[in-house]
Amino acid sequence: MAQTVRMAVFGQRDFAAGFFDDLAAIGTDPAGGITRDTYGPGENRGHEVMARAAEASGLGLSVDAAGNTYARWTAADDLRTVMMGSHLDSVPRGGNFDGAAGALAGLVAIRALRALDARPRINLCAMGIRAEESVWFQTSYVGSRAALGTLPVETYDTARRIDTGRTLADHMAACGCDVEALRNGARPLDPATLEAYIELHIEQAPSLVEEGRSIGICTGIPGNFRYPDAKIVGRHGHVGTPHRFRHDAAIAGAEIATEMEKLWTAREAEGTPLAVTFGRFHTDAAFHGLTTVPGLFHFSIDVRAYDEKTLAEIEQEFLRIVARAEANHSVRVELGSRKSAPVGPVDPDLRGGLVAAARALGTGFIDLGSPASHDAAAFAAAGVPMAMLFIRNENGSHNPLEAMEIDDFLEGCAVLTEFLYRKYCR
């Protein structure tokens, strides 16, 4: 039966290629790459593409109060649902496959099962999720957490889009979302009604390319802590100022970054996977210059790890590093708002089912920890069993050169479909 499933999935090639072509056509940025801005025209049009694909597939279409799109194959109203999905927004000038591949995979799997005349004993749903890319509002998993009722209510008014300065509530309302309903406790997705959440995603570092495999089966999603708007306040001074009189904000920033790099290297040598990123790291353009000691420095930091204990330990060490830099350089560090996301544990039964499906198909795969955060972690935090599949992608993600091949994508969809057929169909 496994090879029949593969044939049914690969029979969706034209449908899948057309979906990606439609997304590229509406997301192409004149400055290069793909931009589907969160709660803006780009993301809106991405959801329109998914809605058209769902309707063309004969599936029940709905949109929730947060703007998430659902394409449902309902076996019976009183049954639980397996949710498959990912996001349709992108980073500025990114690629066409990050997120979108997961939203499409659910549609492909359902279409293949219908082509096989499968009879599911559970409801199946493909979900196009809003606002996963935290670069826009500097907040993780907005769409999925809003649907699950786990997004802190103050976020609607405190989170602002980095380019417009307008609040999340304002952007959502402009996209037709019912922000008041969400503020008042509406929860479009009740975790108790969800059997599982499964997300397919391109890999975000070329581990599969290195191993010569098309598929990775996820072992876990890292949690994180973030300080997106930290700054170091010192004192601007003349370039000839002796060291003992300086309050050099840039050198303090360099010390913090260097010490965190040392910490990361030491932890990895001990066998603890970790990632530390200073995404913004710069002096103030209004004051900096060749002959000025910098009195103001800006940075952001994102730290990721696969267990909460490690995250807590690293954050405490980071705060100690900050305190030492303040003392060493006579500066003040203002960390600003703190953001975080929980670790996403993969459900062992779901993962085992995906492994069995891949083996039945003869699909080569490796175990792969996610280097990035995903909506799957929000579902796990809400108590929904989750699993993920990764697809080979040579050039990483969040850049215009994302290089997923359609055959690799369809192979991942075949593993997903074989799993659904084995576990949830009569």
mmCIF file of C-alpha atoms in Angstrom, residues 10-336:
data_model
loop_
_atom_site.group_PDB
_atom_site.id
_atom_site.type_symbol
_atom_site.label_atom_id
_atom_site.label_comp_id
_atom_site.label_asym_id
_atom_site.label_seq_id
_atom_site.Cartn_x
_atom_site.Cartn_y
_atom_site.Cartn_z
ATOM 1 C CA PHE A 10 3.175 12.441 -6.542
ATOM 2 C CA GLY A 11 -0.013 12.745 -8.587
ATOM 3 C CA GLN A 12 -0.451 16.100 -6.830
ATOM 4 C CA ARG A 13 2.715 17.533 -8.418
ATOM 5 C CA ASP A 14 0.953 20.063 -10.666
ATOM 6 C CA PHE A 15 -1.305 21.179 -7.813
ATOM 7 C CA ALA A 16 1.680 21.707 -5.504
ATOM 8 C CA ALA A 17 3.801 23.477 -8.111
ATOM 9 C CA GLY A 18 0.887 25.776 -8.980
ATOM 10 C CA PHE A 19 0.409 26.666 -5.313
ATOM 11 C CA PHE A 20 4.056 27.676 -4.935
ATOM 12 C CA ASP A 21 3.942 29.600 -8.222
ATOM 13 C CA ASP A 22 0.869 31.526 -7.070
ATOM 14 C CA LEU A 23 2.568 32.409 -3.785
ATOM 15 C CA ALA A 24 5.720 33.568 -5.537
ATOM 16 C CA ALA A 25 3.691 35.745 -7.890
ATOM 17 C CA ILE A 26 2.052 37.651 -5.043
ATOM 18 C CA GLY A 27 5.080 37.784 -2.744
ATOM 19 C CA THR A 28 7.926 38.795 -5.036
ATOM 20 C CA ASP A 29 9.644 41.866 -3.598
ATOM 21 C CA PRO A 30 11.091 44.465 -6.023
ATOM 22 C CA ALA A 31 14.068 44.710 -3.651
ATOM 23 C CA GLY A 32 14.688 40.956 -4.029
ATOM 24 C CA GLY A 33 13.288 37.791 -2.521
ATOM 25 C CA ILE A 34 9.792 37.189 -1.172
ATOM 26 C CA THR A 35 7.945 39.443 1.269
ATOM 27 C CA ARG A 36 4.577 38.421 2.683
ATOM 28 C CA ASP A 37 4.240 40.917 5.518
ATOM 29 C CA THR A 38 2.516 39.778 8.699
ATOM 30 C CA TYR A 39 -1.049 41.126 9.028
ATOM 31 C CA GLY A 40 -0.492 43.123 5.883
ATOM 32 C CA PRO A 41 -1.211 42.879 2.147
ATOM 33 C CA GLY A 42 1.407 40.180 1.482
ATOM 34 C CA GLU A 43 0.168 37.745 4.104
ATOM 35 C CA ASN A 44 -3.460 38.499 3.212
ATOM 36 C CA ARG A 45 -2.862 37.486 -0.383
ATOM 37 C CA GLY A 46 -1.054 34.338 0.741
ATOM 38 C CA HIS A 47 -4.177 33.307 2.628
ATOM 39 C CA GLU A 48 -6.256 34.040 -0.452
ATOM 40 C CA VAL A 49 -4.074 31.576 -2.381
ATOM 41 C CA MET A 50 -4.700 28.918 0.253
ATOM 42 C CA ALA A 51 -8.431 29.613 0.288
ATOM 43 C CA ARG A 52 -8.646 29.140 -3.482
ATOM 44 C CA ALA A 53 -6.655 25.896 -3.248
ATOM 45 C CA ALA A 54 -8.932 24.593 -0.472
ATOM 46 C CA GLU A 55 -12.086 25.386 -2.420
ATOM 47 C CA ALA A 56 -10.640 23.788 -5.560
ATOM 48 C CA SER A 57 -9.990 20.675 -3.464
ATOM 49 C CA GLY A 58 -13.602 20.473 -2.301
ATOM 50 C CA LEU A 59 -12.745 21.088 1.350
ATOM 51 C CA GLY A 60 -14.673 23.042 3.946
ATOM 52 C CA LEU A 61 -13.169 26.519 4.227
ATOM 53 C CA SER A 62 -13.251 28.796 7.269
ATOM 54 C CA VAL A 63 -11.321 31.713 8.757
ATOM 55 C CA ASP A 64 -11.107 32.340 12.500
ATOM 56 C CA ALA A 65 -11.091 35.550 14.539
ATOM 57 C CA ALA A 66 -7.292 35.800 14.262
ATOM 58 C CA GLY A 67 -7.340 35.392 10.480
ATOM 59 C CA ASN A 68 -6.055 31.802 10.370
ATOM 60 C CA THR A 69 -7.350 29.765 7.415
ATOM 61 C CA TYR A 70 -8.704 26.199 7.757
ATOM 62 C CA ALA A 71 -9.370 23.625 5.030
ATOM 63 C CA ARG A 72 -11.280 20.732 6.624
ATOM 64 C CA TRP A 73 -12.170 17.200 5.654
ATOM 65 C CA THR A 74 -14.805 16.383 8.255
ATOM 66 C CA ALA A 75 -15.512 12.717 8.892
ATOM 67 C CA ALA A 76 -17.980 13.482 11.700
ATOM 68 C CA ASP A 77 -18.686 16.546 13.804
ATOM 69 C CA ASP A 78 -18.053 14.768 17.108
ATOM 70 C CA LEU A 79 -14.600 13.451 16.155
ATOM 71 C CA ARG A 80 -11.259 14.922 17.131
ATOM 72 C CA THR A 81 -9.046 16.600 14.519
ATOM 73 C CA VAL A 82 -5.532 16.064 13.232
ATOM 74 C CA MET A 83 -4.237 19.523 12.324
ATOM 75 C CA MET A 84 -1.523 19.944 9.704
ATOM 76 C CA GLY A 85 -0.158 23.347 8.883
ATOM 77 C CA SER A 86 2.326 26.163 9.056
ATOM 78 C CA HIS A 87 2.507 29.882 8.376
ATOM 79 C CA LEU A 88 2.054 31.893 5.185
ATOM 80 C CA ASP A 89 3.904 35.069 6.169
ATOM 81 C CA SER A 90 7.611 35.553 5.476
ATOM 82 C CA VAL A 91 10.512 37.591 6.720
ATOM 83 C CA PRO A 92 11.303 40.648 4.594
ATOM 84 C CA ARG A 93 12.987 39.515 1.355
ATOM 85 C CA GLY A 94 12.971 35.854 2.346
ATOM 86 C CA GLY A 95 12.234 32.753 0.293
ATOM 87 C CA ASN A 96 9.065 31.155 -1.019
ATOM 88 C CA PHE A 97 9.040 27.886 0.932
ATOM 89 C CA ASP A 98 9.581 28.717 4.622
ATOM 90 C CA GLY A 99 6.186 28.104 6.235
ATOM 91 C CA ALA A 100 4.247 27.779 3.010
ATOM 92 C CA ALA A 101 5.441 24.207 2.445
ATOM 93 C CA GLY A 102 3.742 23.127 5.688
ATOM 94 C CA ALA A 103 0.432 24.755 4.869
ATOM 95 C CA LEU A 104 0.439 23.091 1.449
ATOM 96 C CA ALA A 105 1.521 19.682 2.781
ATOM 97 C CA GLY A 106 -1.754 19.291 4.658
ATOM 98 C CA LEU A 107 -3.718 20.001 1.486
ATOM 99 C CA VAL A 108 -1.613 17.559 -0.553
ATOM 100 C CA ALA A 109 -2.039 14.799 2.052
ATOM 101 C CA ILE A 110 -5.803 15.239 2.193
ATOM 102 C CA ARG A 111 -6.107 15.323 -1.610
ATOM 103 C CA ALA A 112 -4.013 12.139 -1.875
ATOM 104 C CA LEU A 113 -6.141 10.325 0.720
ATOM 105 C CA ARG A 114 -9.310 11.357 -1.100
ATOM 106 C CA ALA A 115 -7.819 10.103 -4.378
ATOM 107 C CA LEU A 116 -7.244 6.769 -2.636
ATOM 108 C CA ASP A 117 -10.870 6.680 -1.427
ATOM 109 C CA ALA A 118 -9.542 6.453 2.109
ATOM 110 C CA ARG A 119 -12.089 6.553 4.912
ATOM 111 C CA PRO A 120 -10.670 8.566 7.822
ATOM 112 C CA ARG A 121 -11.969 7.848 11.303
ATOM 113 C CA ILE A 122 -10.880 11.283 12.429
ATOM 114 C CA ASN A 123 -11.250 14.816 11.068
ATOM 115 C CA LEU A 124 -8.353 16.154 9.009
ATOM 116 C CA CYS A 125 -7.548 19.833 8.606
ATOM 117 C CA ALA A 126 -4.900 21.856 6.781
ATOM 118 C CA MET A 127 -4.211 25.179 8.538
ATOM 119 C CA GLY A 128 -2.657 28.322 7.120
ATOM 120 C CA ILE A 129 -1.365 30.162 10.167
ATOM 121 C CA ARG A 130 -0.964 33.888 10.645
ATOM 122 C CA ALA A 131 1.974 35.818 12.036
ATOM 123 C CA GLU A 132 4.606 33.203 12.835
ATOM 124 C CA GLU A 133 7.557 35.338 11.771
ATOM 125 C CA SER A 134 8.396 37.234 14.942
ATOM 126 C CA VAL A 135 10.543 39.778 13.106
ATOM 127 C CA TRP A 136 7.447 41.874 12.326
ATOM 128 C CA PHE A 137 5.950 42.269 15.820
ATOM 129 C CA GLN A 138 8.886 40.829 17.818
ATOM 130 C CA THR A 139 6.441 38.317 19.311
ATOM 131 C CA SER A 140 6.407 34.567 18.699
ATOM 132 C CA TYR A 141 3.517 32.484 17.320
ATOM 133 C CA VAL A 142 0.895 35.248 17.228
ATOM 134 C CA GLY A 143 -1.603 33.454 14.979
ATOM 135 C CA SER A 144 -1.394 30.011 16.531
ATOM 136 C CA ARG A 145 -1.399 31.285 20.111
ATOM 137 C CA ALA A 146 -4.344 33.582 19.360
ATOM 138 C CA ALA A 147 -6.246 30.568 17.986
ATOM 139 C CA LEU A 148 -5.334 28.416 20.990
ATOM 140 C CA GLY A 149 -6.192 31.146 23.490
ATOM 141 C CA THR A 150 -2.637 31.349 24.859
ATOM 142 C CA LEU A 151 -1.531 34.729 23.502
ATOM 143 C CA PRO A 152 -1.357 37.212 26.408
ATOM 144 C CA VAL A 153 -4.209 39.648 25.912
ATOM 145 C CA GLU A 154 -1.996 42.714 26.407
ATOM 146 C CA THR A 155 -0.010 41.716 23.305
ATOM 147 C CA TYR A 156 -2.718 43.087 21.035
ATOM 148 C CA ASP A 157 -1.991 46.608 22.265
ATOM 149 C CA THR A 158 1.682 46.440 23.267
ATOM 150 C CA ALA A 159 3.183 44.708 20.219
ATOM 151 C CA ARG A 160 3.890 47.096 17.358
ATOM 152 C CA ARG A 161 5.014 46.282 13.842
ATOM 153 C CA ILE A 162 8.600 47.331 13.350
ATOM 154 C CA ASP A 163 8.057 49.163 10.069
ATOM 155 C CA THR A 164 4.706 50.900 10.666
ATOM 156 C CA GLY A 165 4.729 51.433 14.428
ATOM 157 C CA ARG A 166 1.059 50.444 14.518
ATOM 158 C CA THR A 167 -0.236 47.993 17.121
ATOM 159 C CA LEU A 168 -0.987 44.347 16.480
ATOM 160 C CA ALA A 169 -4.663 45.062 17.201
ATOM 161 C CA ASP A 170 -4.700 47.800 14.563
ATOM 162 C CA HIS A 171 -3.109 45.581 11.908
ATOM 163 C CA MET A 172 -5.374 42.642 12.736
ATOM 164 C CA ALA A 173 -8.508 44.775 12.562
ATOM 165 C CA ALA A 174 -7.414 46.137 9.192
ATOM 166 C CA CYS A 175 -7.210 42.512 7.979
ATOM 167 C CA GLY A 176 -10.770 41.774 9.096
ATOM 168 C CA CYS A 177 -9.923 39.972 12.343
ATOM 169 C CA ASP A 178 -12.245 40.113 15.361
ATOM 170 C CA VAL A 179 -9.799 41.461 17.938
ATOM 171 C CA GLU A 180 -12.521 42.203 20.492
ATOM 172 C CA ALA A 181 -13.655 38.597 20.483
ATOM 173 C CA LEU A 182 -10.072 37.471 21.120
ATOM 174 C CA ARG A 183 -9.647 40.049 23.885
ATOM 175 C CA ASN A 184 -12.818 38.709 25.483
ATOM 176 C CA GLY A 185 -11.559 35.137 25.600
ATOM 177 C CA ALA A 186 -12.584 33.640 22.258
ATOM 178 C CA ARG A 187 -10.561 30.491 21.532
ATOM 179 C CA PRO A 188 -11.044 29.333 17.940
ATOM 180 C CA LEU A 189 -9.107 26.112 18.607
ATOM 181 C CA ASP A 190 -9.881 24.082 21.710
ATOM 182 C CA PRO A 191 -6.813 21.911 22.405
ATOM 183 C CA ALA A 192 -9.093 19.233 23.849
ATOM 184 C CA THR A 193 -10.583 18.665 20.382
ATOM 185 C CA LEU A 194 -7.194 18.198 18.680
ATOM 186 C CA GLU A 195 -5.713 14.733 18.290
ATOM 187 C CA ALA A 196 -2.381 15.992 16.971
ATOM 188 C CA TYR A 197 -0.586 18.790 15.175
ATOM 189 C CA ILE A 198 1.925 17.877 12.451
ATOM 190 C CA GLU A 199 4.062 20.441 10.666
ATOM 191 C CA LEU A 200 6.222 19.952 7.589
ATOM 192 C CA HIS A 201 8.952 22.570 7.118
ATOM 193 C CA ILE A 202 12.061 23.138 5.068
ATOM 194 C CA GLU A 203 15.257 22.580 7.000
ATOM 195 C CA GLN A 204 16.916 25.808 8.099
ATOM 196 C CA ALA A 205 20.514 24.618 8.098
ATOM 197 C CA PRO A 206 21.819 22.213 5.435
ATOM 198 C CA SER A 207 22.006 19.123 7.663
ATOM 199 C CA LEU A 208 20.001 16.982 5.227
ATOM 200 C CA VAL A 209 22.109 18.203 2.326
ATOM 201 C CA GLU A 210 25.224 17.210 4.269
ATOM 202 C CA GLU A 211 23.796 13.742 4.989
ATOM 203 C CA GLY A 212 22.419 13.186 1.490
ATOM 204 C CA ARG A 213 18.884 12.634 2.794
ATOM 205 C CA SER A 214 15.636 14.221 1.684
ATOM 206 C CA ILE A 215 13.753 13.965 4.990
ATOM 207 C CA GLY A 216 14.430 14.712 8.651
ATOM 208 C CA ILE A 217 12.141 13.604 11.471
ATOM 209 C CA CYS A 218 12.139 16.144 14.261
ATOM 210 C CA THR A 219 13.449 15.292 17.722
ATOM 211 C CA GLY A 220 12.549 18.613 19.387
ATOM 212 C CA ILE A 221 12.016 22.359 19.017
ATOM 213 C CA PRO A 222 14.144 24.750 21.062
ATOM 214 C CA GLY A 223 12.683 27.279 23.435
ATOM 215 C CA ASN A 224 14.194 30.723 23.638
ATOM 216 C CA PHE A 225 14.606 33.922 25.566
ATOM 217 C CA ARG A 226 15.055 37.224 23.761
ATOM 218 C CA TYR A 227 15.843 40.836 24.465
ATOM 219 C CA PRO A 228 14.924 42.506 21.167
ATOM 220 C CA ASP A 229 15.657 46.142 22.076
ATOM 221 C CA ALA A 230 18.617 46.243 24.452
ATOM 222 C CA LYS A 231 20.889 49.263 24.616
ATOM 223 C CA ILE A 232 24.097 50.242 26.370
ATOM 224 C CA VAL A 233 24.343 53.793 27.646
ATOM 225 C CA GLY A 234 27.799 55.213 28.178
ATOM 226 C CA ARG A 235 29.199 58.655 27.365
ATOM 227 C CA HIS A 236 30.222 60.068 24.001
ATOM 228 C CA GLY A 237 33.816 61.244 24.117
ATOM 229 C CA HIS A 238 36.767 62.434 22.065
ATOM 230 C CA VAL A 239 38.784 59.746 20.325
ATOM 231 C CA GLY A 240 41.866 60.785 22.267
ATOM 232 C CA THR A 241 40.263 60.225 25.693
ATOM 233 C CA PRO A 242 42.488 57.995 27.866
ATOM 234 C CA HIS A 243 41.095 54.589 28.774
ATOM 235 C CA ARG A 244 40.483 55.415 32.439
ATOM 236 C CA PHE A 245 38.101 58.230 31.514
ATOM 237 C CA ARG A 246 36.065 56.339 28.902
ATOM 238 C CA HIS A 247 32.482 55.072 29.139
ATOM 239 C CA ASP A 248 32.663 53.106 25.885
ATOM 240 C CA ALA A 249 29.307 51.514 25.047
ATOM 241 C CA ALA A 250 30.620 49.710 21.942
ATOM 242 C CA ILE A 251 33.448 47.946 23.764
ATOM 243 C CA ALA A 252 30.978 46.902 26.472
ATOM 244 C CA GLY A 253 28.777 45.422 23.746
ATOM 245 C CA ALA A 254 31.758 43.604 22.257
ATOM 246 C CA GLU A 255 32.594 42.126 25.664
ATOM 247 C CA ILE A 256 29.043 40.854 26.136
ATOM 248 C CA ALA A 257 29.044 39.240 22.690
ATOM 249 C CA THR A 258 32.496 37.709 23.135
ATOM 250 C CA GLU A 259 31.683 36.252 26.541
ATOM 251 C CA MET A 260 28.413 34.779 25.244
ATOM 252 C CA GLU A 261 30.316 33.203 22.349
ATOM 253 C CA LYS A 262 32.726 31.615 24.841
ATOM 254 C CA LEU A 263 29.794 30.330 26.885
ATOM 255 C CA TRP A 264 28.154 28.850 23.784
ATOM 256 C CA THR A 265 31.382 27.132 22.707
ATOM 257 C CA ALA A 266 31.931 25.662 26.167
ATOM 258 C CA ARG A 267 28.375 24.339 26.413
ATOM 259 C CA GLU A 268 28.569 22.718 22.979
ATOM 260 C CA ALA A 269 31.869 21.062 23.938
ATOM 261 C CA GLU A 270 29.979 19.526 26.879
ATOM 262 C CA GLY A 271 27.361 18.151 24.484
ATOM 263 C CA THR A 272 24.634 20.754 25.106
ATOM 264 C CA PRO A 273 23.132 22.077 21.840
ATOM 265 C CA LEU A 274 22.583 25.819 21.997
ATOM 266 C CA ALA A 275 22.354 28.874 19.741
ATOM 267 C CA VAL A 276 23.214 32.483 20.589
ATOM 268 C CA THR A 277 22.465 35.251 18.088
ATOM 269 C CA PHE A 278 23.071 38.995 18.235
ATOM 270 C CA GLY A 279 20.787 39.987 15.384
ATOM 271 C CA ARG A 280 21.177 43.743 15.869
ATOM 272 C CA PHE A 281 24.569 45.027 17.001
ATOM 273 C CA HIS A 282 25.480 48.630 16.253
ATOM 274 C CA THR A 283 26.405 52.076 17.466
ATOM 275 C CA ASP A 284 23.904 54.901 17.135
ATOM 276 C CA ALA A 285 23.918 56.396 13.630
ATOM 277 C CA ALA A 286 22.956 59.822 14.945
ATOM 278 C CA PHE A 287 26.217 60.099 16.931
ATOM 279 C CA HIS A 288 28.804 57.592 15.731
ATOM 280 C CA GLY A 289 31.885 58.586 13.785
ATOM 281 C CA LEU A 290 35.552 57.887 13.261
ATOM 282 C CA THR A 291 36.704 60.252 16.011
ATOM 283 C CA THR A 292 33.981 59.650 18.619
ATOM 284 C CA VAL A 293 34.052 57.232 21.542
ATOM 285 C CA PRO A 294 30.579 55.616 21.326
ATOM 286 C CA GLY A 295 28.268 56.556 24.169
ATOM 287 C CA LEU A 296 25.298 54.570 22.890
ATOM 288 C CA PHE A 297 25.095 51.037 21.542
ATOM 289 C CA HIS A 298 22.096 48.913 20.464
ATOM 290 C CA PHE A 299 21.782 45.137 20.316
ATOM 291 C CA SER A 300 19.319 42.264 20.317
ATOM 292 C CA ILE A 301 19.971 38.778 21.613
ATOM 293 C CA ASP A 302 18.163 35.500 20.947
ATOM 294 C CA VAL A 303 19.234 32.394 22.893
ATOM 295 C CA ARG A 304 17.825 28.934 22.080
ATOM 296 C CA ALA A 305 18.111 25.574 23.818
ATOM 297 C CA TYR A 306 16.245 22.276 23.949
ATOM 298 C CA ASP A 307 15.362 22.178 27.650
ATOM 299 C CA GLU A 308 14.068 24.759 30.081
ATOM 300 C CA LYS A 309 16.791 24.142 32.676
ATOM 301 C CA THR A 310 19.522 24.986 30.186
ATOM 302 C CA LEU A 311 17.696 28.138 29.091
ATOM 303 C CA ALA A 312 17.364 29.317 32.696
ATOM 304 C CA GLU A 313 21.044 28.655 33.388
ATOM 305 C CA ILE A 314 22.196 30.481 30.262
ATOM 306 C CA GLU A 315 20.006 33.486 31.001
ATOM 307 C CA GLN A 316 21.419 33.807 34.508
ATOM 308 C CA GLU A 317 24.950 33.647 33.120
ATOM 309 C CA PHE A 318 24.032 36.248 30.480
ATOM 310 C CA LEU A 319 22.831 38.605 33.202
ATOM 311 C CA ARG A 320 26.116 38.099 35.083
ATOM 312 C CA ILE A 321 28.067 38.860 31.897
ATOM 313 C CA VAL A 322 26.032 42.043 31.449
ATOM 314 C CA ALA A 323 26.730 43.129 35.030
ATOM 315 C CA ARG A 324 30.485 42.568 34.581
ATOM 316 C CA ALA A 325 30.503 44.581 31.338
ATOM 317 C CA GLU A 326 28.717 47.447 33.106
ATOM 318 C CA ALA A 327 31.351 47.476 35.855
ATOM 319 C CA ASN A 328 34.327 47.032 33.514
ATOM 320 C CA HIS A 329 33.354 49.886 31.206
ATOM 321 C CA SER A 330 31.394 52.282 33.443
ATOM 322 C CA VAL A 331 28.224 51.958 31.364
ATOM 323 C CA ARG A 332 24.571 51.093 31.975
ATOM 324 C CA VAL A 333 22.827 48.256 30.110
ATOM 325 C CA GLU A 334 19.091 48.666 29.570
ATOM 326 C CA LEU A 335 17.796 45.290 28.418
ATOM 327 C CA GLY A 336 14.267 46.484 27.653
#
